[in-house]
mmCIF file of C-alpha atoms and ligand atoms in Angstrom:
data_model
loop_
_atom_site.group_PDB
_atom_site.id
_atom_site.type_symbol
_atom_site.label_atom_id
_atom_site.label_comp_id
_atom_site.label_asym_id
_atom_site.label_seq_id
_atom_site.Cartn_x
_atom_site.Cartn_y
_atom_site.Cartn_z
ATOM 1 C CA MET J 10 7.365 -89.509 177.143
ATOM 2 C CA LYS J 11 6.311 -92.390 174.923
ATOM 3 C CA ILE J 12 2.566 -92.105 174.309
ATOM 4 C CA THR J 13 0.087 -94.384 172.549
ATOM 5 C CA ILE J 14 -3.200 -92.898 171.337
ATOM 6 C CA VAL J 15 -6.068 -95.274 170.525
ATOM 7 C CA GLY J 16 -8.429 -93.766 167.941
ATOM 8 C CA ALA J 17 -7.877 -91.049 165.314
ATOM 9 C CA GLY J 18 -11.131 -89.125 165.568
ATOM 10 C CA ILE J 19 -10.819 -85.421 166.319
ATOM 11 C CA ALA J 20 -10.031 -86.037 170.016
ATOM 12 C CA GLY J 21 -7.185 -88.440 169.193
ATOM 13 C CA LEU J 22 -5.824 -86.394 166.296
ATOM 14 C CA SER J 23 -5.795 -83.147 168.239
ATOM 15 C CA SER J 24 -4.244 -84.844 171.276
ATOM 16 C CA ALA J 25 -1.538 -86.254 168.980
ATOM 17 C CA TRP J 26 -1.001 -82.756 167.531
ATOM 18 C CA SER J 27 -0.599 -81.117 170.954
ATOM 19 C CA LEU J 28 1.527 -83.914 172.415
ATOM 20 C CA THR J 29 3.814 -84.041 169.373
ATOM 21 C CA LYS J 30 4.279 -80.263 169.656
ATOM 22 C CA ALA J 31 5.190 -80.745 173.325
ATOM 23 C CA GLY J 32 8.018 -83.080 172.274
ATOM 24 C CA HIS J 33 6.508 -86.476 173.134
ATOM 25 C CA ALA J 34 7.014 -89.615 171.012
ATOM 26 C CA VAL J 35 3.472 -90.402 169.886
ATOM 27 C CA THR J 36 2.101 -93.547 168.233
ATOM 28 C CA MET J 37 -1.478 -93.212 167.025
ATOM 29 C CA ILE J 38 -3.518 -96.321 166.228
ATOM 30 C CA GLU J 39 -6.690 -96.223 164.103
ATOM 31 C CA GLN J 40 -8.862 -99.223 163.255
ATOM 32 C CA GLY J 41 -10.345 -97.599 160.138
ATOM 33 C CA ARG J 42 -8.647 -98.014 156.774
ATOM 34 C CA THR J 43 -8.401 -94.243 156.382
ATOM 35 C CA ILE J 44 -8.227 -91.121 158.528
ATOM 36 C CA PRO J 45 -10.871 -90.042 159.135
ATOM 37 C CA ASN J 46 -12.722 -93.315 159.480
ATOM 38 C CA PRO J 47 -16.056 -92.590 157.750
ATOM 39 C CA LEU J 48 -17.862 -94.603 160.466
ATOM 40 C CA ALA J 49 -16.422 -92.387 163.247
ATOM 41 C CA ALA J 50 -18.335 -89.405 164.642
ATOM 42 C CA SER J 51 -15.530 -87.195 163.293
ATOM 43 C CA GLY J 52 -15.644 -88.831 159.862
ATOM 44 C CA ASP J 53 -18.556 -86.900 158.341
ATOM 45 C CA HIS J 54 -18.089 -83.835 156.109
ATOM 46 C CA HIS J 55 -19.038 -81.094 158.536
ATOM 47 C CA ARG J 56 -19.955 -80.259 162.115
ATOM 48 C CA ILE J 57 -21.392 -77.116 163.679
ATOM 49 C CA ILE J 58 -19.483 -74.639 165.816
ATOM 50 C CA ARG J 59 -21.598 -72.012 167.601
ATOM 51 C CA ARG J 60 -21.655 -69.746 170.596
ATOM 52 C CA ALA J 61 -25.331 -70.446 171.356
ATOM 53 C CA TYR J 62 -25.614 -73.029 174.129
ATOM 54 C CA GLY J 63 -28.889 -72.416 175.948
ATOM 55 C CA LYS J 64 -28.890 -73.702 179.513
ATOM 56 C CA ALA J 65 -25.414 -75.302 179.278
ATOM 57 C CA GLY J 66 -23.902 -71.806 179.503
ATOM 58 C CA GLY J 67 -20.402 -72.952 180.508
ATOM 59 C CA TYR J 68 -19.900 -74.347 177.021
ATOM 60 C CA ALA J 69 -20.868 -70.988 175.483
ATOM 61 C CA ASP J 70 -18.061 -69.343 177.452
ATOM 62 C CA ALA J 71 -15.633 -72.153 176.539
ATOM 63 C CA ILE J 72 -16.178 -71.437 172.826
ATOM 64 C CA SER J 73 -13.598 -68.643 172.993
ATOM 65 C CA GLU J 74 -10.976 -71.234 173.937
ATOM 66 C CA ALA J 75 -12.258 -73.552 171.199
ATOM 67 C CA TYR J 76 -11.786 -70.816 168.568
ATOM 68 C CA ASP J 77 -8.342 -70.006 169.921
ATOM 69 C CA ALA J 78 -7.264 -73.662 169.678
ATOM 70 C CA TRP J 79 -8.615 -73.970 166.101
ATOM 71 C CA GLN J 80 -6.705 -70.815 165.176
ATOM 72 C CA SER J 81 -3.510 -72.334 166.505
ATOM 73 C CA LEU J 82 -4.205 -75.545 164.546
ATOM 74 C CA TRP J 83 -4.897 -73.613 161.304
ATOM 75 C CA LEU J 84 -1.505 -71.918 161.662
ATOM 76 C CA ASP J 85 0.256 -75.278 162.043
ATOM 77 C CA ILE J 86 -1.503 -77.113 159.218
ATOM 78 C CA GLY J 87 -1.435 -74.063 156.934
ATOM 79 C CA ALA J 88 -5.179 -73.942 156.184
ATOM 80 C CA ALA J 89 -8.353 -72.800 157.974
ATOM 81 C CA HIS J 90 -11.149 -75.359 157.643
ATOM 82 C CA LEU J 91 -13.946 -73.238 159.086
ATOM 83 C CA ASP J 92 -16.802 -71.726 157.099
ATOM 84 C CA ALA J 93 -17.830 -68.927 159.500
ATOM 85 C CA ARG J 94 -21.270 -68.233 157.968
ATOM 86 C CA GLY J 95 -23.004 -67.784 161.356
ATOM 87 C CA ILE J 96 -26.035 -69.659 162.652
ATOM 88 C CA ILE J 97 -29.786 -69.143 162.802
ATOM 89 C CA CYS J 98 -32.416 -70.649 165.080
ATOM 90 C CA ILE J 99 -36.134 -70.784 164.316
ATOM 91 C CA SER J 100 -38.610 -70.738 167.201
ATOM 92 C CA ARG J 101 -41.966 -72.458 166.690
ATOM 93 C CA GLU J 102 -43.194 -72.830 170.282
ATOM 94 C CA ALA J 103 -42.702 -70.780 173.434
ATOM 95 C CA GLY J 104 -39.810 -72.258 175.407
ATOM 96 C CA ASP J 105 -38.499 -74.489 172.604
ATOM 97 C CA GLU J 106 -34.775 -75.086 172.205
ATOM 98 C CA ALA J 107 -34.391 -72.231 169.728
ATOM 99 C CA GLU J 108 -35.791 -69.898 172.377
ATOM 100 C CA GLU J 109 -33.417 -71.356 174.995
ATOM 101 C CA PHE J 110 -30.508 -70.662 172.648
ATOM 102 C CA ARG J 111 -31.679 -67.038 172.277
ATOM 103 C CA GLU J 112 -32.018 -66.590 176.034
ATOM 104 C CA GLY J 113 -28.563 -68.106 176.609
ATOM 105 C CA LEU J 114 -26.978 -65.670 174.144
ATOM 106 C CA GLU J 115 -28.829 -62.700 175.645
ATOM 107 C CA GLN J 116 -27.813 -63.677 179.184
ATOM 108 C CA GLY J 117 -24.166 -63.986 178.121
ATOM 109 C CA GLY J 118 -24.305 -60.601 176.354
ATOM 110 C CA TYR J 119 -23.453 -62.176 172.987
ATOM 111 C CA PRO J 120 -24.724 -60.465 169.806
ATOM 112 C CA LEU J 121 -27.748 -61.660 167.812
ATOM 113 C CA GLU J 122 -30.237 -60.256 165.285
ATOM 114 C CA LEU J 123 -33.916 -61.051 165.829
ATOM 115 C CA TYR J 124 -36.286 -61.357 162.813
ATOM 116 C CA ASP J 125 -40.084 -61.703 162.889
ATOM 117 C CA ALA J 126 -41.516 -64.513 160.736
ATOM 118 C CA ARG J 127 -42.079 -62.290 157.697
ATOM 119 C CA GLU J 128 -38.544 -60.892 157.731
ATOM 120 C CA ALA J 129 -37.043 -64.347 158.342
ATOM 121 C CA ALA J 130 -38.993 -65.854 155.407
ATOM 122 C CA ARG J 131 -37.807 -62.951 153.218
ATOM 123 C CA ARG J 132 -34.173 -63.592 154.144
ATOM 124 C CA TYR J 133 -34.371 -67.400 154.074
ATOM 125 C CA ALA J 134 -36.619 -68.399 151.172
ATOM 126 C CA TYR J 135 -36.766 -72.082 152.163
ATOM 127 C CA LEU J 136 -38.845 -71.240 155.281
ATOM 128 C CA ASP J 137 -42.641 -71.609 155.381
ATOM 129 C CA GLU J 138 -43.673 -68.238 156.801
ATOM 130 C CA GLY J 139 -46.891 -69.256 158.564
ATOM 131 C CA THR J 140 -45.303 -72.075 160.568
ATOM 132 C CA PHE J 141 -42.964 -70.373 163.043
ATOM 133 C CA ARG J 142 -42.814 -67.478 165.509
ATOM 134 C CA TYR J 143 -39.463 -65.831 164.828
ATOM 135 C CA ALA J 144 -35.852 -66.535 163.892
ATOM 136 C CA PHE J 145 -32.565 -65.088 165.062
ATOM 137 C CA PHE J 146 -29.073 -64.892 163.588
ATOM 138 C CA SER J 147 -25.897 -65.267 165.634
ATOM 139 C CA PRO J 148 -22.753 -64.237 163.743
ATOM 140 C CA GLU J 149 -20.527 -66.477 165.864
ATOM 141 C CA GLY J 150 -20.601 -69.938 164.347
ATOM 142 C CA GLY J 151 -20.521 -71.983 161.180
ATOM 143 C CA ALA J 152 -19.321 -75.283 159.808
ATOM 144 C CA LEU J 153 -16.033 -77.046 160.540
ATOM 145 C CA HIS J 154 -14.839 -79.262 157.684
ATOM 146 C CA CYS J 155 -14.034 -82.521 159.458
ATOM 147 C CA LYS J 156 -12.616 -84.609 156.607
ATOM 148 C CA ARG J 157 -10.222 -81.834 155.611
ATOM 149 C CA ILE J 158 -9.202 -81.210 159.219
ATOM 150 C CA ALA J 159 -8.453 -84.907 159.797
ATOM 151 C CA ALA J 160 -6.481 -85.283 156.568
ATOM 152 C CA ASP J 161 -4.397 -82.183 157.312
ATOM 153 C CA ILE J 162 -3.664 -83.105 160.937
ATOM 154 C CA ALA J 163 -2.606 -86.610 159.850
ATOM 155 C CA ARG J 164 -0.321 -85.069 157.216
ATOM 156 C CA TRP J 165 1.157 -82.672 159.806
ATOM 157 C CA LEU J 166 1.695 -85.516 162.276
ATOM 158 C CA ARG J 167 3.526 -87.640 159.715
ATOM 159 C CA ALA J 168 5.735 -84.695 158.775
ATOM 160 C CA HIS J 169 6.593 -84.236 162.453
ATOM 161 C CA GLY J 170 7.635 -87.834 163.108
ATOM 162 C CA THR J 171 4.454 -89.214 164.703
ATOM 163 C CA THR J 172 3.864 -92.895 163.988
ATOM 164 C CA ILE J 173 0.377 -93.523 162.596
ATOM 165 C CA LEU J 174 -0.916 -97.082 162.269
ATOM 166 C CA GLU J 175 -4.077 -97.216 160.142
ATOM 167 C CA ASP J 176 -6.244 -100.304 159.608
ATOM 168 C CA THR J 177 -4.939 -101.501 162.985
ATOM 169 C CA LYS J 178 -7.283 -102.441 165.802
ATOM 170 C CA VAL J 179 -6.444 -102.291 169.489
ATOM 171 C CA VAL J 180 -8.111 -105.299 171.148
ATOM 172 C CA GLY J 181 -7.001 -104.705 174.722
ATOM 173 C CA VAL J 182 -5.510 -102.044 176.987
ATOM 174 C CA ASP J 183 -3.414 -102.927 180.047
ATOM 175 C CA SER J 184 -3.746 -99.738 182.075
ATOM 176 C CA GLU J 185 -1.285 -100.815 184.744
ATOM 177 C CA ALA J 186 1.460 -101.722 182.248
ATOM 178 C CA GLY J 187 0.672 -98.827 179.884
ATOM 179 C CA SER J 188 0.449 -101.182 176.920
ATOM 180 C CA VAL J 189 -2.031 -101.981 174.184
ATOM 181 C CA SER J 190 -2.518 -105.286 172.333
ATOM 182 C CA LEU J 191 -3.295 -105.502 168.639
ATOM 183 C CA ALA J 192 -5.387 -108.121 166.878
ATOM 184 C CA ASP J 193 -2.250 -109.910 165.587
ATOM 185 C CA GLY J 194 -0.869 -110.308 169.131
ATOM 186 C CA THR J 195 1.606 -107.406 168.984
ATOM 187 C CA VAL J 196 1.952 -105.506 172.269
ATOM 188 C CA ILE J 197 2.942 -101.835 172.184
ATOM 189 C CA ALA J 198 4.279 -100.454 175.471
ATOM 190 C CA ALA J 199 4.323 -96.758 176.431
ATOM 191 C CA ASP J 200 4.522 -94.418 179.420
ATOM 192 C CA LYS J 201 0.909 -93.317 178.853
ATOM 193 C CA VAL J 202 -2.054 -94.568 176.833
ATOM 194 C CA ILE J 203 -4.700 -92.053 175.744
ATOM 195 C CA VAL J 204 -7.937 -93.740 174.670
ATOM 196 C CA THR J 205 -10.071 -91.598 172.365
ATOM 197 C CA ALA J 206 -12.060 -94.469 170.865
ATOM 198 C CA GLY J 207 -15.391 -92.645 170.495
ATOM 199 C CA ALA J 208 -18.385 -94.975 170.239
ATOM 200 C CA TRP J 209 -16.105 -98.033 170.453
ATOM 201 C CA VAL J 210 -14.725 -97.225 173.914
ATOM 202 C CA LEU J 211 -17.060 -99.674 175.682
ATOM 203 C CA LYS J 212 -15.499 -102.554 173.740
ATOM 204 C CA LEU J 213 -12.211 -101.780 175.506
ATOM 205 C CA PHE J 214 -13.714 -100.721 178.864
ATOM 206 C CA PRO J 215 -17.157 -102.320 179.305
ATOM 207 C CA HIS J 216 -17.439 -100.988 182.879
ATOM 208 C CA LEU J 217 -17.757 -97.421 181.518
ATOM 209 C CA ALA J 218 -21.304 -98.352 180.415
ATOM 210 C CA THR J 219 -22.397 -96.967 183.800
ATOM 211 C CA THR J 220 -21.441 -93.494 182.488
ATOM 212 C CA LEU J 221 -21.549 -93.711 178.693
ATOM 213 C CA THR J 222 -24.423 -94.872 176.475
ATOM 214 C CA THR J 223 -23.911 -95.634 172.783
ATOM 215 C CA TYR J 224 -26.427 -94.377 170.221
ATOM 216 C CA ARG J 225 -26.832 -94.863 166.504
ATOM 217 C CA THR J 226 -28.318 -92.215 164.249
ATOM 218 C CA ALA J 227 -28.489 -91.277 160.570
ATOM 219 C CA LEU J 228 -28.210 -88.065 158.568
ATOM 220 C CA VAL J 229 -29.568 -87.201 155.155
ATOM 221 C CA TYR J 230 -27.838 -85.244 152.370
ATOM 222 C CA LEU J 231 -30.200 -83.419 150.025
ATOM 223 C CA ASP J 232 -30.314 -81.572 146.732
ATOM 224 C CA PRO J 233 -32.837 -78.698 147.042
ATOM 225 C CA PRO J 234 -35.186 -77.538 144.237
ATOM 226 C CA ALA J 235 -33.421 -75.304 141.685
ATOM 227 C CA ASP J 236 -35.180 -72.083 142.737
ATOM 228 C CA LEU J 237 -34.146 -72.550 146.408
ATOM 229 C CA LYS J 238 -30.478 -73.333 145.718
ATOM 230 C CA ALA J 239 -29.334 -69.720 146.004
ATOM 231 C CA ALA J 240 -31.103 -69.336 149.372
ATOM 232 C CA TRP J 241 -29.283 -72.404 150.696
ATOM 233 C CA GLU J 242 -25.920 -71.354 149.286
ATOM 234 C CA SER J 243 -26.011 -68.078 151.219
ATOM 235 C CA SER J 244 -27.736 -69.511 154.299
ATOM 236 C CA PRO J 245 -26.191 -69.607 157.745
ATOM 237 C CA VAL J 246 -26.074 -72.990 159.478
ATOM 238 C CA ILE J 247 -29.466 -73.752 161.085
ATOM 239 C CA LEU J 248 -28.729 -74.756 164.653
ATOM 240 C CA ASP J 249 -32.336 -75.491 165.595
ATOM 241 C CA VAL J 250 -35.548 -75.645 163.561
ATOM 242 C CA GLY J 251 -37.719 -75.157 166.645
ATOM 243 C CA GLY J 252 -40.621 -77.048 168.144
ATOM 244 C CA ARG J 253 -39.691 -80.571 169.232
ATOM 245 C CA THR J 254 -37.852 -81.612 166.072
ATOM 246 C CA ASP J 255 -34.395 -81.233 167.661
ATOM 247 C CA GLY J 256 -33.309 -80.640 164.079
ATOM 248 C CA TYR J 257 -30.278 -78.879 162.585
ATOM 249 C CA ILE J 258 -29.186 -78.210 159.015
ATOM 250 C CA ILE J 259 -25.746 -77.554 157.558
ATOM 251 C CA PRO J 260 -25.769 -75.980 154.070
ATOM 252 C CA ALA J 261 -23.360 -77.332 151.451
ATOM 253 C CA SER J 262 -19.870 -76.364 152.586
ATOM 254 C CA GLY J 263 -16.293 -77.600 152.351
ATOM 255 C CA GLY J 264 -17.038 -80.435 149.944
ATOM 256 C CA GLY J 265 -20.068 -81.690 151.916
ATOM 257 C CA GLY J 266 -23.641 -81.258 150.666
ATOM 258 C CA LEU J 267 -26.767 -79.816 152.331
ATOM 259 C CA LYS J 268 -27.321 -82.020 155.410
ATOM 260 C CA PHE J 269 -30.322 -82.497 157.740
ATOM 261 C CA GLY J 270 -29.996 -84.223 161.134
ATOM 262 C CA THR J 271 -32.356 -84.650 164.072
ATOM 263 C CA GLY J 272 -31.845 -85.896 167.615
ATOM 264 C CA LEU J 273 -35.288 -87.545 167.395
ATOM 265 C CA HIS J 274 -33.804 -90.094 165.039
ATOM 266 C CA LYS J 275 -31.126 -91.458 167.388
ATOM 267 C CA ARG J 276 -31.583 -94.767 169.213
ATOM 268 C CA LYS J 277 -29.579 -96.792 171.705
ATOM 269 C CA THR J 278 -27.346 -99.500 170.267
ATOM 270 C CA PRO J 279 -25.427 -102.251 172.060
ATOM 271 C CA ASP J 280 -22.560 -102.038 169.556
ATOM 272 C CA ALA J 281 -21.159 -99.153 167.465
ATOM 273 C CA ASP J 282 -20.627 -101.505 164.508
ATOM 274 C CA LEU J 283 -24.235 -102.710 164.309
ATOM 275 C CA ASP J 284 -27.029 -101.262 162.177
ATOM 276 C CA ARG J 285 -24.684 -99.168 160.025
ATOM 277 C CA ILE J 286 -26.528 -99.596 156.715
ATOM 278 C CA PRO J 287 -29.363 -97.032 156.396
ATOM 279 C CA ALA J 288 -32.821 -98.593 156.246
ATOM 280 C CA ARG J 289 -35.080 -98.184 153.217
ATOM 281 C CA GLY J 290 -36.975 -94.894 153.523
ATOM 282 C CA GLU J 291 -34.770 -93.638 156.388
ATOM 283 C CA GLY J 292 -33.597 -90.581 154.440
ATOM 284 C CA GLU J 293 -37.155 -89.546 153.562
ATOM 285 C CA ALA J 294 -38.250 -90.025 157.190
ATOM 286 C CA ILE J 295 -35.483 -87.695 158.453
ATOM 287 C CA ARG J 296 -36.112 -85.113 155.725
ATOM 288 C CA ASP J 297 -39.851 -84.991 156.344
ATOM 289 C CA ARG J 298 -39.414 -84.246 160.062
ATOM 290 C CA PHE J 299 -38.294 -80.754 158.982
ATOM 291 C CA SER J 300 -41.745 -79.650 157.836
ATOM 292 C CA PRO J 301 -42.617 -77.333 159.503
ATOM 293 C CA PRO J 302 -40.778 -74.934 159.280
ATOM 294 C CA MET J 303 -39.314 -75.888 155.854
ATOM 295 C CA LYS J 304 -41.506 -75.770 152.772
ATOM 296 C CA ARG J 305 -41.690 -78.086 149.721
ATOM 297 C CA LEU J 306 -39.551 -80.802 151.296
ATOM 298 C CA GLY J 307 -40.950 -83.437 148.918
ATOM 299 C CA GLU J 308 -39.057 -81.637 146.128
ATOM 300 C CA TYR J 309 -35.663 -82.119 147.849
ATOM 301 C CA LYS J 310 -33.843 -85.110 146.301
ATOM 302 C CA ILE J 311 -31.950 -87.426 148.623
ATOM 303 C CA THR J 312 -28.326 -87.757 147.528
ATOM 304 C CA ASP J 313 -26.973 -89.791 150.469
ATOM 305 C CA VAL J 314 -27.909 -91.186 153.866
ATOM 306 C CA VAL J 315 -25.098 -91.879 156.343
ATOM 307 C CA THR J 316 -25.143 -93.536 159.754
ATOM 308 C CA CYS J 317 -23.170 -92.412 162.817
ATOM 309 C CA ALA J 318 -22.460 -93.857 166.257
ATOM 310 C CA TYR J 319 -21.608 -91.818 169.334
ATOM 311 C CA THR J 320 -21.692 -91.915 173.124
ATOM 312 C CA PHE J 321 -23.657 -89.725 175.508
ATOM 313 C CA THR J 322 -23.333 -89.063 179.219
ATOM 314 C CA ASP J 323 -26.585 -88.567 181.156
ATOM 315 C CA ASP J 324 -26.114 -84.802 181.442
ATOM 316 C CA LYS J 325 -24.569 -84.442 177.950
ATOM 317 C CA ARG J 326 -21.321 -83.143 179.406
ATOM 318 C CA PHE J 327 -17.920 -84.436 178.370
ATOM 319 C CA PHE J 328 -16.006 -87.050 180.264
ATOM 320 C CA ALA J 329 -12.500 -88.237 181.190
ATOM 321 C CA THR J 330 -11.267 -90.886 183.570
ATOM 322 C CA GLU J 331 -7.769 -91.923 184.561
ATOM 323 C CA MET J 332 -6.863 -95.554 185.219
ATOM 324 C CA ASP J 333 -3.210 -96.002 186.202
ATOM 325 C CA LYS J 334 -1.230 -95.151 183.032
ATOM 326 C CA CYS J 335 -4.341 -94.773 180.902
ATOM 327 C CA LEU J 336 -6.545 -91.729 180.269
ATOM 328 C CA VAL J 337 -9.916 -92.227 178.575
ATOM 329 C CA VAL J 338 -11.433 -89.090 177.035
ATOM 330 C CA SER J 339 -14.907 -88.777 175.541
ATOM 331 C CA ALA J 340 -15.910 -85.316 174.347
ATOM 332 C CA CYS J 341 -19.099 -86.196 172.553
ATOM 333 C CA SER J 342 -22.772 -86.233 173.653
ATOM 334 C CA GLY J 343 -23.482 -84.992 170.136
ATOM 335 C CA HIS J 344 -21.727 -81.635 170.508
ATOM 336 C CA GLY J 345 -17.999 -82.208 171.085
ATOM 337 C CA TYR J 346 -16.441 -81.664 167.670
ATOM 338 C CA LYS J 347 -16.286 -77.892 167.993
ATOM 339 C CA PHE J 348 -14.052 -78.327 171.053
ATOM 340 C CA GLY J 349 -11.788 -80.817 169.233
ATOM 341 C CA ALA J 350 -8.607 -78.757 169.007
ATOM 342 C CA ALA J 351 -9.088 -77.428 172.547
ATOM 343 C CA VAL J 352 -9.538 -80.987 173.888
ATOM 344 C CA GLY J 353 -6.146 -81.922 172.435
ATOM 345 C CA ARG J 354 -4.481 -78.951 174.117
ATOM 346 C CA ARG J 355 -6.154 -79.774 177.435
ATOM 347 C CA VAL J 356 -5.034 -83.421 177.218
ATOM 348 C CA ALA J 357 -1.439 -82.245 176.627
ATOM 349 C CA GLN J 358 -1.749 -79.881 179.601
ATOM 350 C CA PHE J 359 -2.994 -82.780 181.736
ATOM 351 C CA LEU J 360 0.060 -84.830 180.786
ATOM 352 C CA ALA J 361 2.263 -81.921 181.827
ATOM 353 C CA ASP J 362 0.594 -81.190 185.195
ATOM 354 C CA GLY J 363 -1.187 -84.474 186.047
ATOM 355 C CA ASN J 364 -4.234 -82.509 187.220
ATOM 356 C CA THR J 365 -7.158 -84.814 186.361
ATOM 357 C CA ALA J 366 -9.653 -82.748 188.360
ATOM 358 C CA SER J 367 -8.862 -79.664 186.298
ATOM 359 C CA LEU J 368 -9.266 -81.602 183.021
ATOM 360 C CA GLU J 369 -12.581 -83.073 184.199
ATOM 361 C CA ARG J 370 -13.886 -79.660 185.302
ATOM 362 C CA TRP J 371 -13.038 -78.161 181.927
ATOM 363 C CA LEU J 372 -14.631 -81.054 180.023
ATOM 364 C CA LYS J 373 -17.824 -80.564 182.039
ATOM 365 C CA ALA J 374 -17.626 -76.809 181.319
ATOM 366 C CA GLU J 375 -17.535 -76.115 185.046
ATOM 367 C CA ALA J 376 -14.463 -73.910 184.652
ATOM 368 C CA ALA J 377 -13.263 -71.901 181.703
HETATM 369 C C1 LIG D 413 -24.769 -87.163 163.924
HETATM 370 C C2 LIG D 413 -23.813 -86.353 164.744
HETATM 371 C C3 LIG D 413 -23.846 -84.966 164.684
HETATM 372 C C4 LIG D 413 -22.976 -84.215 165.451
HETATM 373 N N1 LIG D 413 -22.993 -82.869 165.314
HETATM 374 C C5 LIG D 413 -22.063 -82.136 165.968
HETATM 375 C C6 LIG D 413 -21.976 -80.751 165.711
HETATM 376 O O1 LIG D 413 -22.697 -80.204 164.874
HETATM 377 N N2 LIG D 413 -21.046 -80.030 166.391
HETATM 378 C C7 LIG D 413 -20.217 -80.617 167.297
HETATM 379 O O2 LIG D 413 -19.419 -79.897 167.897
HETATM 380 N N3 LIG D 413 -20.253 -81.940 167.529
HETATM 381 C C8 LIG D 413 -21.145 -82.714 166.873
HETATM 382 N N4 LIG D 413 -21.191 -84.055 167.053
HETATM 383 C C9 LIG D 413 -20.266 -84.670 168.016
HETATM 384 C C10 LIG D 413 -18.895 -84.887 167.406
HETATM 385 O O3 LIG D 413 -19.002 -85.476 166.148
HETATM 386 C C11 LIG D 413 -18.092 -85.747 168.375
HETATM 387 O O4 LIG D 413 -18.049 -85.072 169.638
HETATM 388 C C12 LIG D 413 -16.661 -85.963 167.936
HETATM 389 O O5 LIG D 413 -16.585 -86.243 166.563
HETATM 390 C C13 LIG D 413 -16.092 -87.119 168.751
HETATM 391 O O6 LIG D 413 -14.771 -87.340 168.353
HETATM 392 P P1 LIG D 413 -13.942 -88.511 168.981
HETATM 393 O O7 LIG D 413 -12.579 -88.369 168.464
HETATM 394 O O8 LIG D 413 -14.135 -88.531 170.456
HETATM 395 O O9 LIG D 413 -14.648 -89.866 168.469
HETATM 396 P P2 LIG D 413 -14.706 -90.476 166.987
HETATM 397 O O10 LIG D 413 -14.741 -89.439 165.975
HETATM 398 O O11 LIG D 413 -15.791 -91.499 166.978
HETATM 399 O O12 LIG D 413 -13.307 -91.201 166.844
HETATM 400 C C14 LIG D 413 -12.981 -92.395 167.484
HETATM 401 C C15 LIG D 413 -11.950 -93.116 166.617
HETATM 402 O O13 LIG D 413 -11.391 -94.201 167.333
HETATM 403 C C16 LIG D 413 -11.235 -95.291 166.450
HETATM 404 N N5 LIG D 413 -11.202 -96.502 167.276
HETATM 405 C C17 LIG D 413 -12.151 -96.905 168.135
HETATM 406 N N6 LIG D 413 -11.801 -98.046 168.752
HETATM 407 C C18 LIG D 413 -10.585 -98.380 168.259
HETATM 408 C C19 LIG D 413 -9.714 -99.457 168.514
HETATM 409 N N7 LIG D 413 -10.024 -100.422 169.388
HETATM 410 N N8 LIG D 413 -8.551 -99.505 167.838
HETATM 411 C C20 LIG D 413 -8.216 -98.518 166.949
HETATM 412 N N9 LIG D 413 -9.022 -97.483 166.667
HETATM 413 C C21 LIG D 413 -10.198 -97.393 167.318
HETATM 414 C C22 LIG D 413 -12.472 -95.187 165.561
HETATM 415 O O14 LIG D 413 -12.334 -95.915 164.367
HETATM 416 C C23 LIG D 413 -12.579 -93.694 165.357
HETATM 417 O O15 LIG D 413 -11.869 -93.262 164.223
HETATM 418 C C24 LIG D 413 -22.054 -84.852 166.317
HETATM 419 C C25 LIG D 413 -22.020 -86.247 166.379
HETATM 420 C C26 LIG D 413 -22.854 -86.995 165.591
HETATM 421 C C27 LIG D 413 -22.746 -88.499 165.620
#
């Protein structure tokens, strides 16, 4: 089959990888000047992979498939871009998200180590001992190195005959005809069009705004005080800092620095291209949300602040919809990267069996 893929984030790249392996003639079109596009959700340095999933237990079970798909990708590209340093969560209030993550792991029978506040502060010197209840470590998880993954998949695709058009924007999709139009008027026809346009999908299909909402957020990269550097270097990824901060931290890894991000900082945006220059003081505002449970945050120097745009569904589950010859896939809601390679394999399976219901069930983690 002749297949056009719109968007070279992780969903598009991994779909191209799986479909090229299955023998299809794939053309991938990316509006950014480079792959990855630094403005894309998949264009940052690192993203978290973890078993802990709290109430959304189906995704915890699906992590085994995610790991299996990454393993298969590592074999093809000849490098493993996963820093498997494990994750920790820090609980500050009864019933906070960190506690939900612990309960989810315990219910699933997955291993974890529980530390009281004193032991946690001894192990992780950046924590402020008097400000939290307990912490736990889950060995399953770590940081995926997104820029390296994207560069290596693109290299593999080129070596296997896939056409990649960078700096090329799709301005329209004709689902019935199976064609896409480019800004210069060129029309590219195919048997199937896969749209993995991330936060830009509503520009191509405005009617999907009933299901998908676009948000803008920012992340801060930090240089910790000299005496805490060693603690950060050996630290697991922090999946949740407890309380209501909705905060996570990825230590320096795979070329990316120490990064703090919080769901509290995201806001709705009408357009993924708007508001992409960080505001004055935005980095400090994000950093300072992490006290408690972090200590001495004022001593952490801000090295960079980056903005991101992404879509969410109401229930934070992933989404796909088929329109004639077009399939739109959105595995995001702020947690889809870890499933990236598995999404590509599932899209290729869908093209082989045409079973949309099965793809949708898997994306919603309703079936393993
Ligand atoms: C701040 C933040 C933190 C996150 N943390 C995690 C995490 O820790 N773990 C995790 O698993 N997930 C995480 N996620 C979610 C994860 O990043 C996304 O699920 C994933 O990157 C989405 O990939 P995608 O390919 O669907 O979209 P994107 O990466 O956005 O890719 C879409 C691509 O399509 C291109 N494109 C769009 N429109 C067009 C067009 N018309 N023509 C040509 N090209 C086009 C874009 O330029 C872009 O490159 C996070 C997301 C954000 C924003």
